[in-house]
Coordinates of C-alpha atoms and ligand atoms in Angstrom, one line a residue:
M703 CA 42.9 -40.6 -9.6
E704 CA 41.3 -43.4 -7.5
N705 CA 44.5 -44.1 -5.5
L706 CA 45.2 -40.4 -4.9
R707 CA 41.7 -39.8 -3.7
K708 CA 42.3 -42.5 -1.0
T709 CA 45.9 -41.6 0.0
D710 CA 45.8 -37.8 -0.3
P711 CA 42.3 -36.5 -0.5
E712 CA 43.5 -32.9 0.1
I713 CA 45.6 -32.9 -3.0
A714 CA 43.1 -34.9 -5.0
D715 CA 40.4 -32.4 -4.1
L716 CA 42.5 -29.4 -5.2
V717 CA 43.4 -31.1 -8.5
D718 CA 39.7 -31.8 -9.1
K719 CA 38.9 -28.2 -8.4
E720 CA 41.6 -27.0 -10.7
A721 CA 40.2 -29.3 -13.5
R722 CA 36.8 -27.8 -13.0
R723 CA 38.3 -24.3 -13.1
Q724 CA 40.0 -25.1 -16.4
R725 CA 36.7 -26.6 -17.7
D726 CA 34.3 -23.9 -16.7
K727 CA 36.3 -20.8 -17.6
I728 CA 37.5 -19.2 -20.7
R729 CA 41.3 -19.4 -20.5
L730 CA 43.0 -16.5 -22.3
I731 CA 46.5 -16.6 -20.9
P732 CA 48.4 -16.9 -24.2
S733 CA 51.1 -19.2 -22.8
E734 CA 48.5 -21.7 -21.5
N735 CA 46.7 -24.5 -23.2
Y736 CA 45.0 -27.9 -22.8
A737 CA 47.4 -30.8 -23.2
S738 CA 45.7 -33.9 -24.7
A739 CA 44.6 -36.9 -22.7
S740 CA 47.5 -38.9 -24.2
V741 CA 50.0 -36.3 -23.2
L742 CA 48.6 -36.2 -19.7
E743 CA 48.5 -40.0 -19.4
V744 CA 52.2 -40.5 -20.4
S745 CA 53.2 -37.6 -18.1
G746 CA 51.9 -39.7 -15.2
T747 CA 53.7 -43.0 -15.9
V748 CA 56.5 -45.0 -14.3
L749 CA 58.9 -43.1 -16.5
T750 CA 59.2 -40.7 -13.6
N751 CA 61.0 -43.4 -11.7
K752 CA 64.0 -43.6 -14.0
Y753 CA 67.4 -41.7 -14.0
S754 CA 69.1 -41.4 -17.3
E755 CA 71.8 -38.8 -17.1
G756 CA 73.6 -38.5 -20.5
Y757 CA 72.1 -39.0 -24.0
A758 CA 70.8 -42.1 -25.8
G759 CA 73.5 -44.7 -26.2
K760 CA 75.8 -42.8 -23.7
R761 CA 74.3 -42.8 -20.3
Y762 CA 75.7 -42.8 -16.8
Y763 CA 73.1 -45.3 -15.4
E764 CA 72.2 -48.8 -16.6
G765 CA 68.6 -49.9 -17.4
Q766 CA 68.1 -47.6 -20.4
Q767 CA 66.7 -50.2 -22.7
F768 CA 63.4 -48.3 -23.2
I769 CA 64.3 -44.8 -22.2
D770 CA 66.8 -44.5 -25.0
G771 CA 64.0 -45.4 -27.5
I772 CA 61.7 -42.8 -26.0
E773 CA 64.3 -40.0 -26.1
T774 CA 65.4 -40.9 -29.7
L775 CA 61.7 -40.8 -30.8
A776 CA 61.3 -37.4 -29.3
V777 CA 64.5 -36.0 -30.9
E778 CA 63.6 -37.5 -34.3
R779 CA 60.1 -36.2 -34.2
A780 CA 61.3 -32.7 -33.2
K781 CA 63.8 -32.7 -36.1
A782 CA 61.2 -33.9 -38.6
L783 CA 58.4 -31.5 -37.4
F784 CA 60.5 -28.4 -37.5
G785 CA 63.0 -29.4 -40.2
A786 CA 65.9 -29.0 -37.7
E787 CA 69.3 -30.6 -38.1
A788 CA 69.6 -31.5 -34.4
A789 CA 67.4 -31.4 -31.3
N790 CA 67.8 -31.6 -27.5
V791 CA 64.6 -32.5 -25.7
Q792 CA 66.0 -32.5 -22.2
P793 CA 65.7 -28.8 -21.0
Y794 CA 63.3 -28.7 -18.0
S795 CA 61.6 -25.7 -19.5
G796 CA 62.2 -22.5 -21.5
S797 CA 64.3 -20.7 -19.0
P798 CA 66.8 -23.6 -18.6
A799 CA 66.8 -24.0 -22.4
N800 CA 67.8 -20.3 -22.8
L801 CA 70.4 -20.6 -20.0
A802 CA 71.9 -23.6 -21.8
V803 CA 72.4 -21.5 -24.9
Y804 CA 74.2 -18.8 -22.9
F805 CA 76.3 -21.4 -21.2
A806 CA 77.2 -22.9 -24.6
F807 CA 78.3 -19.7 -26.3
A808 CA 79.1 -17.0 -23.8
K809 CA 81.2 -16.3 -20.8
P810 CA 80.1 -14.2 -17.8
G811 CA 80.5 -10.6 -18.7
D812 CA 79.9 -11.1 -22.4
T813 CA 77.4 -8.9 -24.2
I814 CA 74.1 -10.4 -25.1
M815 CA 71.2 -8.7 -26.8
G816 CA 67.5 -9.2 -26.4
L817 CA 64.1 -7.6 -26.6
A818 CA 63.4 -5.6 -23.4
L819 CA 60.9 -7.3 -21.0
D820 CA 58.7 -4.2 -20.9
H821 CA 58.5 -4.2 -24.7
G822 CA 57.4 -7.8 -24.8
G823 CA 60.6 -9.8 -24.3
H824 CA 61.3 -12.4 -21.6
L825 CA 63.2 -12.3 -18.3
T826 CA 65.9 -14.6 -19.7
H827 CA 66.6 -12.3 -22.6
G828 CA 68.8 -10.2 -20.4
W829 CA 66.4 -8.5 -18.0
G830 CA 68.1 -7.1 -14.9
V831 CA 66.5 -9.3 -12.2
S832 CA 67.2 -12.4 -14.2
I833 CA 70.5 -14.3 -13.9
T834 CA 70.9 -13.5 -17.6
G835 CA 70.9 -9.8 -16.9
S836 CA 73.4 -10.0 -14.0
F837 CA 75.9 -12.6 -15.3
F838 CA 76.1 -11.1 -18.8
N839 CA 76.2 -7.5 -20.1
P840 CA 72.7 -7.1 -21.5
V841 CA 71.9 -4.7 -24.3
R842 CA 68.2 -4.3 -25.0
Y843 CA 66.4 -3.4 -28.1
G844 CA 62.8 -2.3 -28.2
L845 CA 59.8 -1.3 -30.2
N846 CA 59.2 1.7 -32.4
P847 CA 57.2 4.2 -30.3
E848 CA 54.7 4.9 -33.1
T849 CA 54.1 1.5 -34.6
H850 CA 54.9 -0.7 -31.6
L851 CA 56.7 -3.1 -34.0
I852 CA 60.2 -4.3 -33.3
D853 CA 62.6 -1.5 -34.3
Y854 CA 64.8 -3.5 -36.6
D855 CA 67.0 -0.4 -37.2
M856 CA 67.7 -0.3 -33.5
V857 CA 68.5 -4.0 -33.5
R858 CA 71.1 -3.4 -36.3
D859 CA 72.6 -0.2 -34.8
L860 CA 72.9 -1.7 -31.3
A861 CA 74.4 -4.9 -32.7
R862 CA 77.0 -3.0 -34.7
K863 CA 77.9 -0.8 -31.7
N864 CA 78.0 -3.5 -29.0
R865 CA 79.0 -6.6 -31.0
P866 CA 77.0 -9.1 -28.8
R867 CA 78.1 -12.7 -28.5
I868 CA 74.4 -13.8 -28.7
I869 CA 71.4 -12.1 -30.1
M870 CA 68.0 -13.3 -28.7
A871 CA 64.9 -12.9 -30.9
G872 CA 61.5 -13.9 -29.7
A873 CA 58.9 -12.5 -27.3
T874 CA 56.2 -13.2 -24.7
A875 CA 54.0 -10.3 -25.4
Y876 CA 54.4 -9.3 -29.1
P877 CA 51.3 -9.7 -31.3
R878 CA 53.0 -9.4 -34.6
I879 CA 55.1 -11.7 -37.0
I880 CA 58.8 -11.5 -36.2
D881 CA 61.1 -11.1 -39.2
F882 CA 63.8 -13.7 -38.3
N883 CA 65.6 -13.0 -41.6
V884 CA 66.6 -9.5 -40.4
F885 CA 67.9 -10.9 -37.1
A886 CA 69.9 -13.5 -39.1
E887 CA 71.4 -10.9 -41.3
V888 CA 72.4 -8.7 -38.4
A889 CA 73.8 -11.7 -36.4
K890 CA 75.9 -12.7 -39.4
E891 CA 77.2 -9.2 -39.9
V892 CA 78.4 -8.8 -36.3
G893 CA 79.5 -12.4 -35.8
A894 CA 76.8 -13.2 -33.2
I895 CA 75.0 -16.4 -32.5
L896 CA 71.3 -16.0 -33.3
C897 CA 69.0 -17.7 -30.8
V898 CA 65.3 -17.5 -31.5
D899 CA 63.1 -18.2 -28.4
M900 CA 59.9 -19.3 -30.2
A901 CA 58.2 -20.6 -27.0
H902 CA 55.0 -18.6 -27.6
I903 CA 54.6 -19.4 -31.3
A904 CA 56.1 -22.9 -31.6
G905 CA 52.6 -24.4 -32.3
L906 CA 52.0 -21.7 -35.0
V907 CA 55.4 -22.5 -36.6
A908 CA 54.7 -26.2 -36.4
G909 CA 51.3 -25.6 -38.1
G910 CA 52.8 -23.4 -40.8
V911 CA 51.1 -20.2 -39.8
H912 CA 54.1 -18.3 -38.7
P913 CA 57.5 -18.2 -40.5
S914 CA 59.9 -20.6 -39.0
P915 CA 63.1 -19.4 -37.5
V916 CA 64.7 -22.9 -37.8
P917 CA 66.3 -22.4 -41.3
V918 CA 68.0 -19.1 -40.3
A919 CA 68.8 -19.3 -36.6
D920 CA 71.8 -21.0 -35.1
V921 CA 69.7 -22.3 -32.3
V922 CA 66.0 -22.2 -31.5
T923 CA 64.6 -22.6 -28.0
T924 CA 61.1 -23.3 -27.0
T925 CA 58.8 -24.5 -24.3
T926 CA 56.6 -27.4 -25.2
H927 CA 53.4 -26.5 -23.4
K928 CA 52.3 -23.3 -24.9
S929 CA 50.8 -23.2 -28.4
L930 CA 52.6 -26.5 -29.1
R931 CA 50.3 -28.1 -26.6
G932 CA 52.6 -30.6 -25.0
P933 CA 53.7 -31.2 -21.4
R934 CA 55.6 -28.5 -19.4
G935 CA 59.0 -28.8 -20.8
G936 CA 61.7 -27.4 -23.1
M937 CA 63.5 -28.1 -26.2
I938 CA 66.4 -26.8 -28.3
L939 CA 66.6 -27.1 -32.1
M940 CA 70.0 -26.3 -33.7
K941 CA 72.3 -26.5 -36.6
K942 CA 74.4 -29.7 -36.5
E943 CA 77.6 -27.7 -35.8
H944 CA 76.1 -26.6 -32.5
R945 CA 74.9 -30.0 -31.3
K946 CA 78.0 -30.8 -29.2
A947 CA 78.1 -27.4 -27.5
I948 CA 74.4 -27.4 -26.7
N949 CA 74.2 -31.0 -25.5
K950 CA 77.2 -30.4 -23.2
A951 CA 75.6 -27.2 -21.9
V952 CA 72.3 -28.9 -21.0
F953 CA 74.0 -32.0 -19.5
P954 CA 76.3 -31.9 -17.6
G955 CA 76.5 -28.2 -17.8
L956 CA 73.2 -27.2 -16.3
Q957 CA 71.0 -30.2 -15.5
G958 CA 71.1 -33.7 -14.1
G959 CA 68.8 -36.4 -15.2
P960 CA 66.2 -35.6 -17.8
H961 CA 62.5 -35.9 -16.9
N962 CA 61.7 -39.0 -18.9
H963 CA 58.0 -38.8 -18.3
T964 CA 58.1 -35.3 -19.9
T965 CA 60.4 -36.5 -22.7
A966 CA 57.8 -39.1 -23.6
A967 CA 55.0 -36.6 -23.4
I968 CA 57.0 -34.3 -25.7
A969 CA 57.3 -37.1 -28.2
V970 CA 53.5 -37.7 -28.0
A971 CA 52.8 -34.0 -28.5
L972 CA 55.2 -33.8 -31.4
K973 CA 53.4 -36.6 -33.1
E974 CA 50.1 -34.8 -32.6
A975 CA 51.6 -31.6 -33.9
A976 CA 52.5 -33.4 -37.2
T977 CA 48.8 -34.1 -38.1
D978 CA 46.5 -32.2 -40.4
E979 CA 44.2 -31.6 -37.5
F980 CA 47.0 -29.7 -35.7
K981 CA 47.5 -27.5 -38.8
I982 CA 43.8 -26.6 -38.7
Y983 CA 44.1 -25.8 -35.0
A984 CA 47.1 -23.5 -35.7
R985 CA 45.3 -21.7 -38.5
N986 CA 42.2 -21.3 -36.3
I987 CA 44.3 -19.9 -33.4
V988 CA 45.3 -17.0 -35.7
E989 CA 41.9 -16.6 -37.3
N990 CA 40.3 -16.5 -33.8
A991 CA 42.8 -14.0 -32.6
K992 CA 42.3 -11.7 -35.6
H993 CA 38.5 -11.9 -35.3
L994 CA 38.6 -11.3 -31.5
A995 CA 41.0 -8.3 -32.1
A996 CA 38.6 -6.8 -34.7
K997 CA 35.6 -7.2 -32.3
L998 CA 37.5 -5.7 -29.4
N999 CA 38.6 -2.8 -31.6
E1000 CA 34.9 -2.2 -32.5
K1001 CA 34.1 -2.1 -28.8
G1002 CA 36.6 0.6 -28.3
F1003 CA 39.5 -1.3 -26.8
R1004 CA 43.0 0.0 -27.8
L1005 CA 45.1 -2.8 -29.1
V1006 CA 48.9 -2.5 -29.0
S1007 CA 50.0 -2.3 -32.7
G1008 CA 46.4 -2.1 -33.7
G1009 CA 45.8 -5.9 -33.9
T1010 CA 47.5 -9.2 -34.2
D1011 CA 49.2 -11.6 -36.6
N1012 CA 49.5 -14.4 -34.2
H1013 CA 47.9 -15.9 -31.1
L1014 CA 48.2 -13.0 -28.8
I1015 CA 46.6 -9.6 -28.2
L1016 CA 47.9 -6.9 -25.9
I1017 CA 45.4 -4.3 -24.8
D1018 CA 46.0 -0.9 -23.3
V1019 CA 42.9 -0.6 -21.2
T1020 CA 43.6 2.9 -19.8
P1021 CA 41.6 4.7 -22.5
R1022 CA 38.6 3.0 -21.0
G1023 CA 39.3 4.7 -17.6
I1024 CA 40.6 1.5 -15.9
T1025 CA 44.0 -0.2 -15.4
G1026 CA 45.2 -3.7 -16.1
K1027 CA 45.2 -5.4 -12.7
P1028 CA 41.7 -4.6 -11.5
F1029 CA 40.4 -5.4 -15.0
A1030 CA 42.1 -8.8 -15.0
Q1031 CA 40.7 -9.5 -11.5
A1032 CA 37.2 -8.5 -12.5
L1033 CA 37.5 -10.7 -15.7
D1034 CA 38.5 -13.6 -13.5
K1035 CA 35.4 -13.2 -11.4
A1036 CA 33.4 -13.2 -14.7
G1037 CA 35.0 -16.5 -15.7
I1038 CA 37.5 -15.0 -18.1
V1039 CA 41.1 -15.6 -17.2
C1040 CA 43.9 -13.5 -18.5
N1041 CA 47.0 -11.7 -17.1
Y1042 CA 47.7 -8.1 -16.5
N1043 CA 50.6 -6.8 -18.5
T1044 CA 52.7 -3.7 -19.2
V1045 CA 52.2 -2.2 -22.6
P1046 CA 55.1 -0.7 -24.5
F1047 CA 56.3 2.6 -23.0
D1048 CA 54.0 2.0 -20.1
S1049 CA 54.0 4.8 -17.5
R1050 CA 52.6 2.4 -14.9
P1051 CA 54.5 -0.2 -12.8
P1052 CA 54.5 -3.9 -13.7
A1053 CA 52.5 -4.8 -10.6
D1054 CA 49.6 -2.5 -11.8
P1055 CA 50.2 -1.9 -15.4
S1056 CA 48.1 -0.3 -18.2
G1057 CA 47.3 -3.5 -20.0
I1058 CA 46.1 -7.1 -20.2
R1059 CA 47.5 -9.9 -22.4
I1060 CA 45.2 -12.4 -23.9
G1061 CA 45.5 -15.2 -26.4
T1062 CA 43.4 -17.8 -28.3
P1063 CA 45.3 -21.2 -28.1
A1064 CA 43.3 -22.7 -25.2
M1065 CA 39.9 -21.5 -26.6
T1066 CA 40.9 -22.9 -30.0
S1067 CA 41.9 -26.2 -28.5
R1068 CA 38.3 -26.5 -27.2
G1069 CA 37.0 -26.0 -30.8
M1070 CA 35.7 -22.4 -30.2
G1071 CA 35.5 -20.2 -33.2
K1072 CA 34.3 -16.8 -34.5
P1073 CA 30.9 -16.8 -32.7
E1074 CA 32.6 -17.5 -29.4
M1075 CA 35.1 -14.7 -30.0
E1076 CA 32.2 -12.3 -30.6
K1077 CA 30.6 -13.4 -27.3
L1078 CA 33.9 -13.0 -25.5
A1079 CA 34.5 -9.5 -26.8
D1080 CA 31.0 -8.6 -25.7
W1081 CA 31.5 -10.0 -22.2
M1082 CA 34.9 -8.3 -21.9
N1083 CA 33.2 -5.0 -22.8
Q1084 CA 30.4 -5.6 -20.3
V1085 CA 33.0 -6.3 -17.5
V1086 CA 34.5 -2.8 -18.1
G1087 CA 31.1 -1.4 -17.1
C1088 CA 30.6 -3.6 -14.0
M1089 CA 34.0 -4.1 -12.5
N1090 CA 32.8 -3.7 -8.9
D1091 CA 29.4 -5.3 -9.4
E1092 CA 29.8 -8.8 -8.0
A1093 CA 26.3 -9.9 -9.0
A1094 CA 26.9 -8.8 -12.6
L1095 CA 30.3 -10.5 -12.8
A1096 CA 28.7 -13.7 -11.3
R1097 CA 26.0 -13.5 -14.0
I1098 CA 28.6 -13.3 -16.7
A1099 CA 30.6 -16.2 -15.1
G1100 CA 27.4 -18.3 -15.3
E1101 CA 27.0 -17.5 -19.0
V1102 CA 30.7 -18.3 -19.7
K1103 CA 30.3 -21.6 -17.9
E1104 CA 27.3 -22.4 -20.0
L1105 CA 29.2 -21.7 -23.2
C1106 CA 32.2 -23.7 -22.0
A1107 CA 29.9 -26.7 -21.4
G1108 CA 29.4 -26.9 -25.1
F1109 CA 33.1 -27.2 -25.9
P1110 CA 34.8 -30.2 -24.1
A1111 CA 38.2 -29.3 -22.8
P1112 CA 40.9 -31.8 -24.1
G1113 CA 42.3 -33.9 -21.3
I1114 CA 39.5 -33.1 -18.8
S1115 CA 36.6 -35.6 -18.4
A1116 CA 33.2 -34.0 -18.0
Ligands
LIG1486 N1 55.6 -17.2 -18.4 C1 55.5 -17.3 -19.8 C2 54.4 -16.5 -20.4 O1 53.4 -16.4 -19.7 O2 54.6 -15.9 -21.4 C3 56.8 -17.0 -20.5 O3 57.7 -17.9 -20.0

């Protein structure tokens, strides 16, 4: 950043500080990761200077000699990696990708169905404060109160009763494997489009450690920056029959020019995700999460659904006599970054809920494994006992930093 340091030292300084923060802390937010140096490099290239509304071979601006090649590579790599019939790599992120699906298949007022936000869904799956909950008629399914697993009977019953135009499957705070086959059967029975939002688990699907929704869903949306470890962006995979409708919904329906620097970075990330090394990373994410869950269980933390099958763990911390927000804040002071989160059937408000949400993608990207998960569980347990003791939290932060120093963060020079 030698130029930036001269022209805008204030911003350069904040970027440097953020890099150090990412380097020195254990990052547990399950939707975050470390993009590789190559992904970061291409994100900062002259591709940001170019407009290219339209699709490869059919643009509304001249000068696409190289942009077309980049977007075509990204599309072909997405199709090959996930076994998809067609792909659109232009959505700016996951929310616009989901909006494009609604725009392609539904009219305002139509019924859509999705997992309730407070049971682990996403805002754009029909939650009230989202445009998707106000322009459409949202029907929400939820979890079984005993098992905290998706209530597939409820999904079927609600679909039969409400005949949704679109069924959304996928989650942002669900620690278990999702049975996409059940969703596909239900969608077929009621004549709905099945859209799976696999943003959180895209890297696990690519690495073969979570069943893929691609063979059974009409469309699959994803972000590209979570477990998939690419740049901040979005993508839609689909059956060929939906390509025209989805492409039209993305552009000109919803967006203008694609972000070509991001498209190129998505292509780079997809190439990385097709390697054996990535498969090992995906496997390790799940192994780390399971090991961490077991250790947290041993320490007396109450895990939603009792554990995890994927990258994510949701913890109800109230049995420890604390609540989610102050615990997340204390953890941050101790160098451990997570987010506070509601737990299913939470009696507390989202701004100060009962739980925290953690995940292992970022730690795994640094090469951390079982011994580090054990240390982490121990530190988290210690923080419960010293939430208001600044000195104790600072001591733990120092130990965390020391551990992190042994595991270089991808994309961040020492
Ligand atoms: N904000 C993302 C997450 O943290 O899960 C979902 O889009």
